[in-house]
Coordinates of C-alpha atoms in Angstrom, one line a residue:
Chain A
X1 CA 1.2 34.3 1.1
X2 CA -1.4 36.0 3.5
X3 CA -3.2 33.4 6.2
X4 CA -6.6 32.4 4.9
X5 CA -9.7 31.4 7.4
X6 CA -9.3 28.1 5.9
X7 CA -5.8 27.9 7.3
X8 CA -6.9 27.4 10.8
X9 CA -8.9 24.0 10.2
X10 CA -6.0 22.6 8.3
X11 CA -3.5 23.7 10.5
X12 CA -5.1 22.3 13.7
X13 CA -5.6 19.1 11.7
X14 CA -2.2 19.0 11.1
X15 CA -1.3 19.5 14.9
X16 CA -3.7 16.6 15.7
X17 CA -2.2 14.5 13.0
X18 CA 1.4 15.0 14.7
X19 CA -0.1 14.7 18.2
X20 CA -1.3 11.1 16.8
X21 CA 1.9 10.4 15.4
X22 CA 3.6 11.2 18.7
X23 CA 1.9 9.7 21.3
X24 CA -1.0 7.3 21.9
X25 CA -1.8 9.5 25.1
X26 CA -5.2 10.8 24.0
X27 CA -5.0 13.7 26.7
X28 CA -1.8 14.8 25.7
X29 CA -3.2 14.6 22.0
X30 CA -5.9 17.1 23.3
X31 CA -3.4 19.3 25.1
X32 CA -1.7 19.9 22.1
X33 CA -4.5 20.6 20.0
X34 CA -5.8 23.3 22.9
X35 CA -2.4 24.6 22.5
X36 CA -3.3 24.9 18.7
X37 CA -6.0 26.5 19.5
X38 CA -4.7 28.8 21.5
X39 CA -2.3 29.5 18.8
X40 CA -4.8 30.2 16.3
X41 CA -7.0 32.5 18.4
X42 CA -4.2 34.6 19.1
X43 CA -2.3 34.7 15.7
X44 CA -5.0 34.1 13.2
X45 CA -4.8 37.8 12.2
X46 CA -5.1 39.6 9.2
X47 CA -2.4 40.3 6.7
X48 CA 0.4 37.9 8.5
X49 CA 2.2 35.5 6.2
X50 CA 0.8 32.2 6.8
X51 CA 4.0 30.5 7.9
X52 CA 4.1 32.9 10.7
X53 CA 0.9 31.2 12.0
X54 CA 2.4 27.9 11.1
X55 CA 5.6 28.2 12.6
X56 CA 4.1 29.0 15.5
X57 CA 1.3 26.5 16.2
X58 CA 3.9 23.5 15.4
X59 CA 6.6 24.7 17.7
X60 CA 3.9 25.0 20.4
X61 CA 2.8 21.3 19.6
X62 CA 6.0 20.4 19.7
X63 CA 6.7 21.8 22.8
X64 CA 3.7 20.4 24.5
X65 CA 4.1 17.2 22.9
X66 CA 7.9 17.2 24.5
X67 CA 8.6 15.8 21.1
X68 CA 11.4 17.5 19.1
X69 CA 10.4 15.3 15.7
X70 CA 7.0 13.5 15.8
X71 CA 7.4 12.7 12.1
X72 CA 10.7 11.0 12.7
X73 CA 9.6 7.2 11.2
X74 CA 7.0 9.0 8.4
X75 CA 10.2 10.6 7.2
X76 CA 12.1 7.3 7.3
X77 CA 9.1 5.7 5.4
X78 CA 8.9 8.5 2.7
X79 CA 12.4 8.0 2.0
X80 CA 12.3 4.6 1.8
X81 CA 9.5 4.6 -0.6
X82 CA 11.1 7.2 -2.9
X83 CA 14.0 5.1 -3.0
X84 CA 12.2 2.2 -4.3
X85 CA 10.5 4.4 -7.0
X86 CA 13.7 6.2 -8.2
X87 CA 14.6 3.9 -10.8
X88 CA 11.6 4.1 -12.0
X89 CA 11.6 7.9 -12.2
X90 CA 15.2 8.1 -13.4
X91 CA 14.2 5.9 -16.6
X92 CA 11.0 8.7 -17.2
X93 CA 13.6 11.4 -17.0
X94 CA 16.5 9.6 -19.1
X95 CA 13.7 8.7 -22.2
X96 CA 13.2 12.6 -23.4
X97 CA 13.2 16.2 -22.3
X98 CA 15.9 15.4 -19.4
X99 CA 15.5 18.7 -17.8
X100 CA 11.6 19.1 -18.0
X101 CA 11.1 15.7 -16.9
X102 CA 13.4 16.0 -13.9
X103 CA 11.7 19.3 -13.1
X104 CA 8.1 17.5 -13.1
X105 CA 9.5 14.3 -11.5
X106 CA 10.9 16.6 -8.8
X107 CA 7.3 18.1 -8.0
X108 CA 5.5 14.8 -8.2
X109 CA 7.9 13.6 -5.1
X110 CA 5.9 16.2 -3.6
X111 CA 3.4 13.8 -3.2
X112 CA 5.4 12.0 -0.6
X113 CA 4.1 14.7 1.6
X114 CA 2.0 13.6 4.7
X115 CA -0.7 15.4 7.0
X116 CA -2.0 18.0 4.4
X117 CA -6.0 18.3 5.1
X118 CA -7.5 15.7 2.6
X119 CA -4.4 13.8 1.6
X120 CA -4.4 10.1 2.4
X121 CA -1.0 9.3 4.3
X122 CA -2.0 5.5 4.8
X123 CA -2.3 5.3 1.2
X124 CA 1.0 3.7 -0.2
X125 CA 2.2 5.5 -3.2
X126 CA 2.6 2.5 -5.8
X127 CA 4.1 2.7 -9.2
X128 CA 1.1 3.1 -11.1
X129 CA 0.1 6.2 -8.9
X130 CA 3.4 7.6 -9.6
X131 CA 3.2 6.9 -13.6
X132 CA -0.2 8.2 -13.8
X133 CA 1.2 11.6 -12.3
X134 CA 4.4 11.7 -14.4
X135 CA 1.7 11.4 -17.5
X136 CA -0.1 14.3 -16.2
X137 CA 2.5 16.5 -16.8
X138 CA 3.1 20.2 -16.3
X139 CA 0.1 22.6 -15.7
X140 CA 2.5 25.6 -15.6
X141 CA 5.6 25.0 -17.5
X142 CA 8.4 27.9 -17.6
X143 CA 11.2 25.0 -17.4
X144 CA 12.7 26.6 -20.7
X145 CA 13.2 30.0 -18.9
X146 CA 14.9 28.1 -16.0
X147 CA 17.3 26.5 -18.1
X148 CA 19.3 29.6 -19.0
X149 CA 19.5 30.9 -15.1
X150 CA 21.1 27.7 -13.8
X151 CA 24.5 28.8 -13.5
X152 CA 24.3 29.4 -9.6
X153 CA 21.5 27.6 -8.3
X154 CA 20.1 27.9 -4.3
X155 CA 17.7 25.1 -4.0
X156 CA 15.2 25.2 -1.3
X157 CA 14.2 21.7 -0.5
X158 CA 11.0 20.6 0.6
X159 CA 10.3 16.9 2.1
X160 CA 11.9 13.9 2.6
X161 CA 10.8 11.7 0.4
X162 CA 10.5 14.2 -2.2
X163 CA 13.9 14.9 -1.7
X164 CA 15.3 11.8 -3.2
X165 CA 13.4 12.5 -6.4
X166 CA 14.9 16.3 -6.0
X167 CA 18.4 14.6 -7.3
X168 CA 17.4 13.7 -10.6
X169 CA 16.9 17.6 -11.0
X170 CA 20.2 18.1 -9.6
X171 CA 22.1 15.9 -12.1
X172 CA 19.9 17.7 -14.7
X173 CA 21.5 21.1 -13.6
X174 CA 24.9 20.0 -12.9
X175 CA 24.9 18.4 -16.8
X176 CA 23.8 21.8 -17.8
X177 CA 27.0 23.5 -16.3
X178 CA 25.2 24.4 -13.2
X179 CA 26.2 24.9 -9.7
X180 CA 23.7 23.9 -6.3
X181 CA 23.4 25.5 -3.4
X182 CA 21.1 23.1 -1.4
X183 CA 19.2 24.3 1.4
X184 CA 17.5 22.0 3.9
X185 CA 15.5 22.8 7.6
X186 CA 18.0 23.9 10.3
X187 CA 15.8 21.6 12.5
X188 CA 13.2 19.0 12.4
X189 CA 9.6 20.5 11.2
X190 CA 7.1 18.2 9.7
X191 CA 8.4 15.9 7.5
X192 CA 11.0 18.5 5.8
X193 CA 14.6 17.1 5.0
X194 CA 17.1 18.4 7.6
X195 CA 20.8 17.8 7.6
X196 CA 20.2 14.6 8.7
X197 CA 18.7 13.1 5.6
X198 CA 21.6 15.0 3.6
X199 CA 24.0 13.0 5.3
X200 CA 22.0 9.4 5.3
X201 CA 20.9 10.1 1.6
X202 CA 24.7 11.2 0.5
X203 CA 23.0 14.4 -0.8
X204 CA 26.3 16.4 -0.1
X205 CA 28.1 14.7 -2.6
X206 CA 25.2 15.5 -5.2
X207 CA 25.6 19.3 -5.0
X208 CA 28.3 22.0 -4.4
X209 CA 27.4 23.2 -0.8
X210 CA 24.7 22.2 2.0
X211 CA 23.1 25.4 4.1
X212 CA 20.2 25.2 6.1
X213 CA 17.4 27.6 6.9
X214 CA 19.1 27.9 10.7
X215 CA 15.8 27.1 12.6
X216 CA 13.0 24.8 12.3
X217 CA 10.6 27.6 10.9
X218 CA 8.3 26.7 8.3
X219 CA 9.9 27.6 4.9
X220 CA 12.3 30.1 5.6
X221 CA 12.5 32.6 7.9
X222 CA 15.0 35.2 7.3
X223 CA 15.6 36.6 10.5
X224 CA 16.2 33.1 11.7
X225 CA 18.6 32.6 8.9
X226 CA 22.3 32.1 8.5
X227 CA 23.9 35.4 6.9
X228 CA 25.7 32.9 4.3
X229 CA 22.4 31.8 3.3
X230 CA 20.8 35.4 3.1
X231 CA 24.1 36.3 0.9
X232 CA 23.5 32.8 -1.4
X233 CA 19.9 34.0 -1.8
X234 CA 20.7 37.3 -3.1
X235 CA 23.7 36.2 -5.3
X236 CA 21.9 33.4 -6.8
X237 CA 21.3 33.1 -10.5
X238 CA 17.9 31.3 -9.8
X239 CA 16.3 30.4 -6.5
X240 CA 14.5 27.1 -6.7
X241 CA 11.8 26.9 -4.4
X242 CA 10.2 23.3 -3.5
X243 CA 6.7 23.0 -2.4
X244 CA 4.2 25.0 -0.8
X245 CA 5.8 26.3 2.8
X246 CA 8.7 27.5 0.8
X247 CA 6.3 29.5 -1.4
X248 CA 4.4 30.8 1.3
X249 CA 7.5 32.1 2.8
X250 CA 9.2 33.6 -0.1
X251 CA 6.5 35.1 -1.8
X252 CA 6.9 37.4 1.2
X253 CA 10.2 38.6 0.2
X254 CA 11.8 39.8 -3.2
X255 CA 14.7 37.4 -4.0
X256 CA 14.5 37.0 -7.8
X257 CA 14.7 35.3 -10.1
X258 CA 13.0 32.5 -8.5
X259 CA 11.0 29.3 -9.8
X260 CA 8.3 27.9 -7.7
X261 CA 8.2 24.2 -8.4
X262 CA 5.3 23.1 -6.6
X263 CA 1.5 20.7 -6.3
X264 CA -0.8 23.2 -5.4
X265 CA -2.2 20.7 -2.8
X266 CA -4.6 23.2 -1.1
X267 CA -7.0 26.0 -2.0
X268 CA -5.2 29.0 -0.3
X269 CA -1.8 28.6 -2.2
X270 CA -3.9 27.7 -5.8
X271 CA -5.7 31.2 -5.1
X272 CA -2.6 33.0 -4.4
X273 CA -1.0 32.1 -7.2
X274 CA -3.9 32.4 -9.6
X275 CA -4.5 28.9 -10.1
X276 CA -6.5 25.7 -9.3
X277 CA -6.0 23.2 -6.9
X278 CA -3.7 20.1 -7.7
X279 CA -2.1 21.4 -10.3
X280 CA 2.1 20.4 -11.0
X281 CA 3.7 24.3 -11.0
X282 CA 7.1 25.3 -12.5
X283 CA 6.8 29.1 -12.2
X284 CA 9.8 31.9 -12.8
X285 CA 9.2 34.9 -11.6
X286 CA 12.0 37.6 -12.4
Chain B
X1 CA -20.1 8.9 21.9
X2 CA -17.9 11.3 23.5
X3 CA -15.4 13.9 21.6
X4 CA -11.6 13.1 20.3
X5 CA -9.3 15.7 19.9
X6 CA -9.4 14.9 16.4
X7 CA -13.0 16.4 16.2
X8 CA -11.7 19.7 17.0
X9 CA -10.1 20.3 13.5
X10 CA -13.2 18.6 11.8
X11 CA -15.7 20.7 13.4
X12 CA -13.8 23.9 12.4
X13 CA -13.1 22.8 9.1
X14 CA -17.1 22.1 8.9
X15 CA -17.5 25.9 10.1
X16 CA -15.0 27.1 7.6
X17 CA -17.0 25.3 4.9
X18 CA -20.3 26.6 6.0
X19 CA -18.9 30.2 6.2
X20 CA -17.8 30.0 2.5
X21 CA -21.3 28.6 1.4
X22 CA -22.8 31.4 3.1
X23 CA -20.7 34.7 2.1
X24 CA -17.8 35.7 0.0
X25 CA -16.5 38.3 2.8
X26 CA -13.3 36.8 3.7
X27 CA -13.7 39.0 6.9
X28 CA -17.0 37.4 7.9
X29 CA -16.0 33.8 7.1
X30 CA -12.8 34.6 9.4
X31 CA -15.5 35.8 12.3
X32 CA -17.3 32.6 12.1
X33 CA -13.9 30.6 12.0
X34 CA -13.1 32.6 15.1
X35 CA -16.1 31.7 16.7
X36 CA -15.7 28.4 16.1
X37 CA -12.1 28.3 17.5
X38 CA -13.7 30.1 20.6
X39 CA -16.3 27.6 21.3
X40 CA -13.4 24.9 20.6
X41 CA -11.4 26.7 23.5
X42 CA -14.7 26.6 26.1
X43 CA -16.1 23.2 25.1
X44 CA -13.5 20.7 24.0
X45 CA -13.9 19.2 27.3
X46 CA -13.5 15.5 28.6
X47 CA -16.2 13.2 28.5
X48 CA -18.5 15.6 26.9
X49 CA -21.3 14.1 23.8
X50 CA -19.6 15.0 20.8
X51 CA -23.0 16.4 19.5
X52 CA -22.8 18.6 22.4
X53 CA -19.9 20.9 21.2
X54 CA -21.1 20.3 17.4
X55 CA -24.1 22.1 18.3
X56 CA -22.7 24.8 20.0
X57 CA -20.2 25.2 17.4
X58 CA -22.4 25.4 14.3
X59 CA -25.3 27.6 16.4
X60 CA -22.2 29.9 16.9
X61 CA -21.1 29.7 13.5
X62 CA -24.5 30.7 11.8
X63 CA -25.5 33.5 14.6
X64 CA -22.2 35.4 13.1
X65 CA -22.9 34.5 9.9
X66 CA -26.4 36.0 10.2
X67 CA -27.6 32.9 8.0
X68 CA -30.0 30.5 9.7
X69 CA -29.1 28.1 6.5
X70 CA -26.0 28.1 4.7
X71 CA -26.5 24.6 3.4
X72 CA -29.8 26.0 1.3
X73 CA -28.4 25.4 -1.8
X74 CA -26.5 22.6 -1.2
X75 CA -29.5 20.5 0.2
X76 CA -31.4 21.5 -2.8
X77 CA -28.6 19.9 -5.1
X78 CA -28.3 16.8 -2.9
X79 CA -31.9 16.0 -3.5
X80 CA -31.9 16.8 -7.4
X81 CA -28.8 14.4 -7.5
X82 CA -30.8 11.7 -5.7
X83 CA -34.0 12.1 -7.3
X84 CA -32.2 11.4 -10.8
X85 CA -30.3 8.6 -9.1
X86 CA -33.5 6.8 -7.6
X87 CA -34.6 4.8 -10.7
X88 CA -31.2 2.9 -10.4
X89 CA -31.6 2.8 -6.9
X90 CA -35.1 1.5 -7.2
X91 CA -34.0 -1.4 -9.6
X92 CA -31.2 -2.6 -7.6
X93 CA -33.7 -3.0 -4.5
X94 CA -36.4 -5.0 -6.8
X95 CA -33.9 -7.5 -8.0
X96 CA -33.8 -9.6 -5.1
X97 CA -33.3 -9.2 -1.2
X98 CA -35.2 -5.9 -1.2
X99 CA -35.4 -5.4 2.6
X100 CA -31.8 -5.4 2.9
X101 CA -30.9 -3.9 -0.5
X102 CA -33.4 -0.7 0.4
X103 CA -31.1 -0.9 3.8
X104 CA -28.0 -0.7 2.1
X105 CA -29.2 1.9 -0.5
X106 CA -30.3 4.1 2.0
X107 CA -26.9 3.9 3.9
X108 CA -25.1 4.7 0.5
X109 CA -27.8 7.9 0.1
X110 CA -25.6 9.0 3.4
X111 CA -22.7 9.8 0.4
X112 CA -24.7 13.1 -0.8
X113 CA -23.1 14.0 2.6
X114 CA -21.2 17.9 2.3
X115 CA -18.4 19.4 4.5
X116 CA -17.2 16.1 6.5
X117 CA -13.4 16.5 6.5
X118 CA -11.8 14.6 3.7
X119 CA -15.1 14.4 1.9
X120 CA -15.0 16.1 -1.6
X121 CA -18.1 18.3 -1.9
X122 CA -17.7 19.1 -5.4
X123 CA -17.3 15.8 -7.0
X124 CA -20.5 14.9 -8.6
X125 CA -21.9 11.5 -7.4
X126 CA -22.5 9.5 -10.7
X127 CA -23.9 6.0 -11.9
X128 CA -20.9 4.4 -11.7
X129 CA -19.8 5.7 -8.1
X130 CA -23.0 4.7 -6.8
X131 CA -23.3 1.5 -8.6
X132 CA -19.6 0.5 -7.1
X133 CA -21.0 1.7 -3.7
X134 CA -24.1 -0.7 -4.0
X135 CA -21.7 -3.6 -5.0
X136 CA -19.6 -3.3 -1.7
X137 CA -22.9 -4.0 0.2
X138 CA -23.1 -3.9 4.1
X139 CA -20.1 -4.6 6.0
X140 CA -22.1 -5.2 9.1
X141 CA -25.4 -6.8 8.4
X142 CA -28.2 -7.2 11.0
X143 CA -31.0 -6.7 8.7
X144 CA -32.8 -10.1 9.3
X145 CA -32.9 -9.2 13.0
X146 CA -34.6 -5.8 12.0
X147 CA -37.0 -7.5 9.6
X148 CA -38.7 -9.0 12.8
X149 CA -39.0 -5.6 14.5
X150 CA -40.7 -3.3 12.4
X151 CA -44.4 -3.0 13.7
X152 CA -43.9 0.4 14.9
X153 CA -40.8 2.0 13.5
X154 CA -39.2 5.8 14.4
X155 CA -37.2 6.6 11.5
X156 CA -34.5 9.3 12.4
X157 CA -34.1 10.8 9.3
X158 CA -30.2 12.5 8.5
X159 CA -29.3 14.3 5.3
X160 CA -30.7 16.0 2.0
X161 CA -30.2 13.8 -0.6
X162 CA -30.1 10.5 1.7
X163 CA -33.7 11.2 2.5
X164 CA -34.8 10.4 -1.0
X165 CA -32.9 7.1 -1.2
X166 CA -34.7 6.6 2.5
X167 CA -38.0 6.3 0.5
X168 CA -37.1 2.8 -0.9
X169 CA -36.7 1.5 3.1
X170 CA -40.0 3.2 3.8
X171 CA -41.7 1.1 1.1
X172 CA -40.2 -2.1 2.5
X173 CA -41.0 -1.5 5.7
X174 CA -44.7 -0.7 4.7
X175 CA -44.8 -4.1 2.6
X176 CA -43.9 -5.8 5.6
X177 CA -46.7 -4.5 7.8
X178 CA -44.5 -1.8 9.4
X179 CA -45.9 1.6 10.6
X180 CA -43.3 4.5 10.4
X181 CA -43.1 7.8 12.3
X182 CA -40.7 9.7 10.3
X183 CA -38.4 12.2 12.2
X184 CA -36.5 15.2 10.7
X185 CA -34.9 18.0 12.4
X186 CA -36.7 20.8 13.8
X187 CA -35.1 23.6 11.9
X188 CA -31.8 23.9 9.5
X189 CA -28.7 22.6 10.6
X190 CA -25.9 21.4 8.2
X191 CA -27.3 19.5 5.3
X192 CA -30.1 17.7 7.5
X193 CA -33.6 17.0 6.3
X194 CA -36.3 19.5 7.9
X195 CA -40.2 19.7 7.3
X196 CA -39.5 22.0 4.1
X197 CA -38.0 18.7 2.5
X198 CA -40.5 16.7 3.9
X199 CA -43.2 18.9 2.3
X200 CA -41.2 19.2 -0.9
X201 CA -40.6 15.7 -1.6
X202 CA -43.9 14.3 -0.3
X203 CA -42.4 12.3 2.3
X204 CA -45.6 12.8 4.6
X205 CA -47.2 10.4 2.2
X206 CA -44.5 8.0 2.2
X207 CA -44.8 7.4 5.8
X208 CA -47.6 7.3 9.0
X209 CA -46.5 10.3 10.8
X210 CA -44.1 13.0 10.7
X211 CA -42.4 14.5 13.9
X212 CA -39.6 16.8 14.3
X213 CA -36.6 17.1 16.8
X214 CA -38.0 20.0 18.0
X215 CA -34.8 22.4 17.3
X216 CA -31.8 22.4 15.4
X217 CA -29.5 20.6 17.8
X218 CA -27.2 18.1 15.9
X219 CA -28.5 14.8 16.0
X220 CA -31.5 14.7 18.5
X221 CA -31.4 16.6 21.8
X222 CA -33.8 14.9 24.2
X223 CA -33.9 18.4 26.2
X224 CA -35.1 20.4 22.9
X225 CA -37.2 17.2 21.9
X226 CA -41.2 17.6 21.8
X227 CA -43.0 15.1 24.3
X228 CA -44.5 13.3 21.2
X229 CA -41.0 12.2 20.2
X230 CA -40.0 11.6 23.5
X231 CA -42.7 9.0 24.0
X232 CA -42.4 8.0 20.5
X233 CA -38.9 6.9 21.0
X234 CA -40.0 5.0 24.2
X235 CA -42.8 3.0 22.4
X236 CA -40.8 2.1 19.3
X237 CA -40.7 -1.6 18.1
X238 CA -37.5 -0.3 16.6
X239 CA -35.7 2.8 16.1
X240 CA -34.1 3.1 12.9
X241 CA -31.2 5.9 13.5
X242 CA -29.5 7.0 10.3
X243 CA -25.9 8.4 9.8
X244 CA -23.4 9.7 12.3
X245 CA -25.2 12.4 14.0
X246 CA -27.7 10.4 15.1
X247 CA -25.6 7.9 16.5
X248 CA -23.4 10.5 18.4
X249 CA -26.5 11.6 20.3
X250 CA -28.5 8.1 20.2
X251 CA -25.7 6.4 21.8
X252 CA -25.5 8.5 24.7
X253 CA -29.1 7.6 25.7
X254 CA -31.0 4.5 26.2
X255 CA -33.5 3.8 23.8
X256 CA -33.6 0.0 22.4
X257 CA -34.3 -2.0 20.4
X258 CA -32.1 0.7 17.6
X259 CA -30.7 0.1 14.5
X260 CA -27.9 2.4 13.2
X261 CA -27.7 2.7 9.8
X262 CA -24.9 4.5 8.8
X263 CA -21.5 4.9 6.7
X264 CA -18.5 5.1 9.2
X265 CA -17.2 8.5 7.6
X266 CA -15.1 9.5 10.2
X267 CA -12.4 7.6 12.9
X268 CA -14.1 8.9 15.7
X269 CA -17.6 7.3 15.1
X270 CA -15.5 4.5 13.4
X271 CA -13.5 3.8 16.7
X272 CA -16.7 4.2 18.8
X273 CA -18.4 1.3 16.9
X274 CA -15.3 -0.7 17.3
X275 CA -15.4 -0.5 13.6
X276 CA -13.2 0.7 10.2
X277 CA -13.7 3.9 8.4
X278 CA -15.4 3.8 5.5
X279 CA -18.0 0.4 6.5
X280 CA -21.7 0.6 5.4
X281 CA -23.1 -0.6 8.9
X282 CA -26.6 -1.7 9.8
X283 CA -26.3 -2.8 13.3
X284 CA -29.2 -3.7 15.5
X285 CA -28.6 -2.8 19.3
X286 CA -31.5 -4.3 22.0

């Protein structure tokens, strides 16, 4: 996916958000924002993939802030919130159509994201909100096609919180005889899941193998990815790509078949997919 | 009010918003956004009033877009929407406590604003939404103090839409024996009211005199204001300053007494006033 002019204020707002998470020192926050402005000035260029710009801007902000993980606490909070809601989600999945519902639940889990423009990070996600989102269902539903491709899944995880809900989909994939290679970020970036959360949540026991993207790039940067990940992507019977950042990168490569599971939380991703904002999407591309 | 780092992404998002209003040409939108980035890089400096920066960034965006009024249609829409809801607002004011309620209604009218970060411009404001906002009442209520100061009011107007609701407050001020000098922007900027709307809505018949700020500066820039406005501000028994942009500028000067009527739609204004976001505020400073 390519950068749109509207990505600029959104990225800058996220830099400012993480600066506030990281420090109360307004002067330092401002330095991070000014560094973000400088990155935008240099790299908001035509045709560049959106994630190139976002990787650059966040790395620069982290460097200025002297903080390798401004989302530390937010990630913990997201996981705790998701764990509390997991029994409700599990019941919902168990009632009927369990594979489709597990896909839906894993997409709704993406609502635990923080810092996307217009998303209210202070609003606690309660039972009612989550049930409303479950009831909405999938707006794009290729889950039946996914079911026949589960033999050897590479699962590109996204945020903390969300990854707790992903476990219900891991269970469904395994029930249907599939093997799972879970891929998390190689180092902290935004509120994305890393090996730390894999260990804390015992996710390694719920999948067959865990790999990382090899770096803290937004989404997946092939140049920074370990060879075993590149190999796994090439051999997968299905890549499951969770969330917008993974879409933004994976849509630049040609790995197939791939299932994009995400909520279209911004105009730019929605437009790139030919969809509207705020849709629950499970789309397979072969 | 001084600039905060969080003003940077908000201003840039508004530039992008008006670029999209003005043109479908993505390349031109991007030029406006890049021009905005350049202004932020140069002028996001400590201690500068927020409106200096915002005036510069919007003037530059308008120049790049070659458009003196990107909000043309939005303003029309806001006025139409407000006119439809005016009878409801009038009933609400007439029921009891008419001065206080007219103040509240004029503040709620500020919800017809478009383009503030996080504010959903596509959401139509219906009867239910507006009644909910009326029922909320004032969070800061100095209306009783205002009532004794109405002899010679200078009324600094804010947005289109909002200004339709302001007419109910004009009526109350006049009922209480007050005279009104209405002040609108000297040229189009954002969705603020200008002489064009004064004429279209017949506002000159509802007040005693109409002046302008003399330019398209955000809020009121004294250096660009006509002498009769400076004189009127100095002689007023009460300045009524509507909305955030007027607060941002008037809080830099020493005209007194002044009543700030606004909704704290952003953290920065809320913080500067020692309040929380999303409050309905009628605060007198003497």
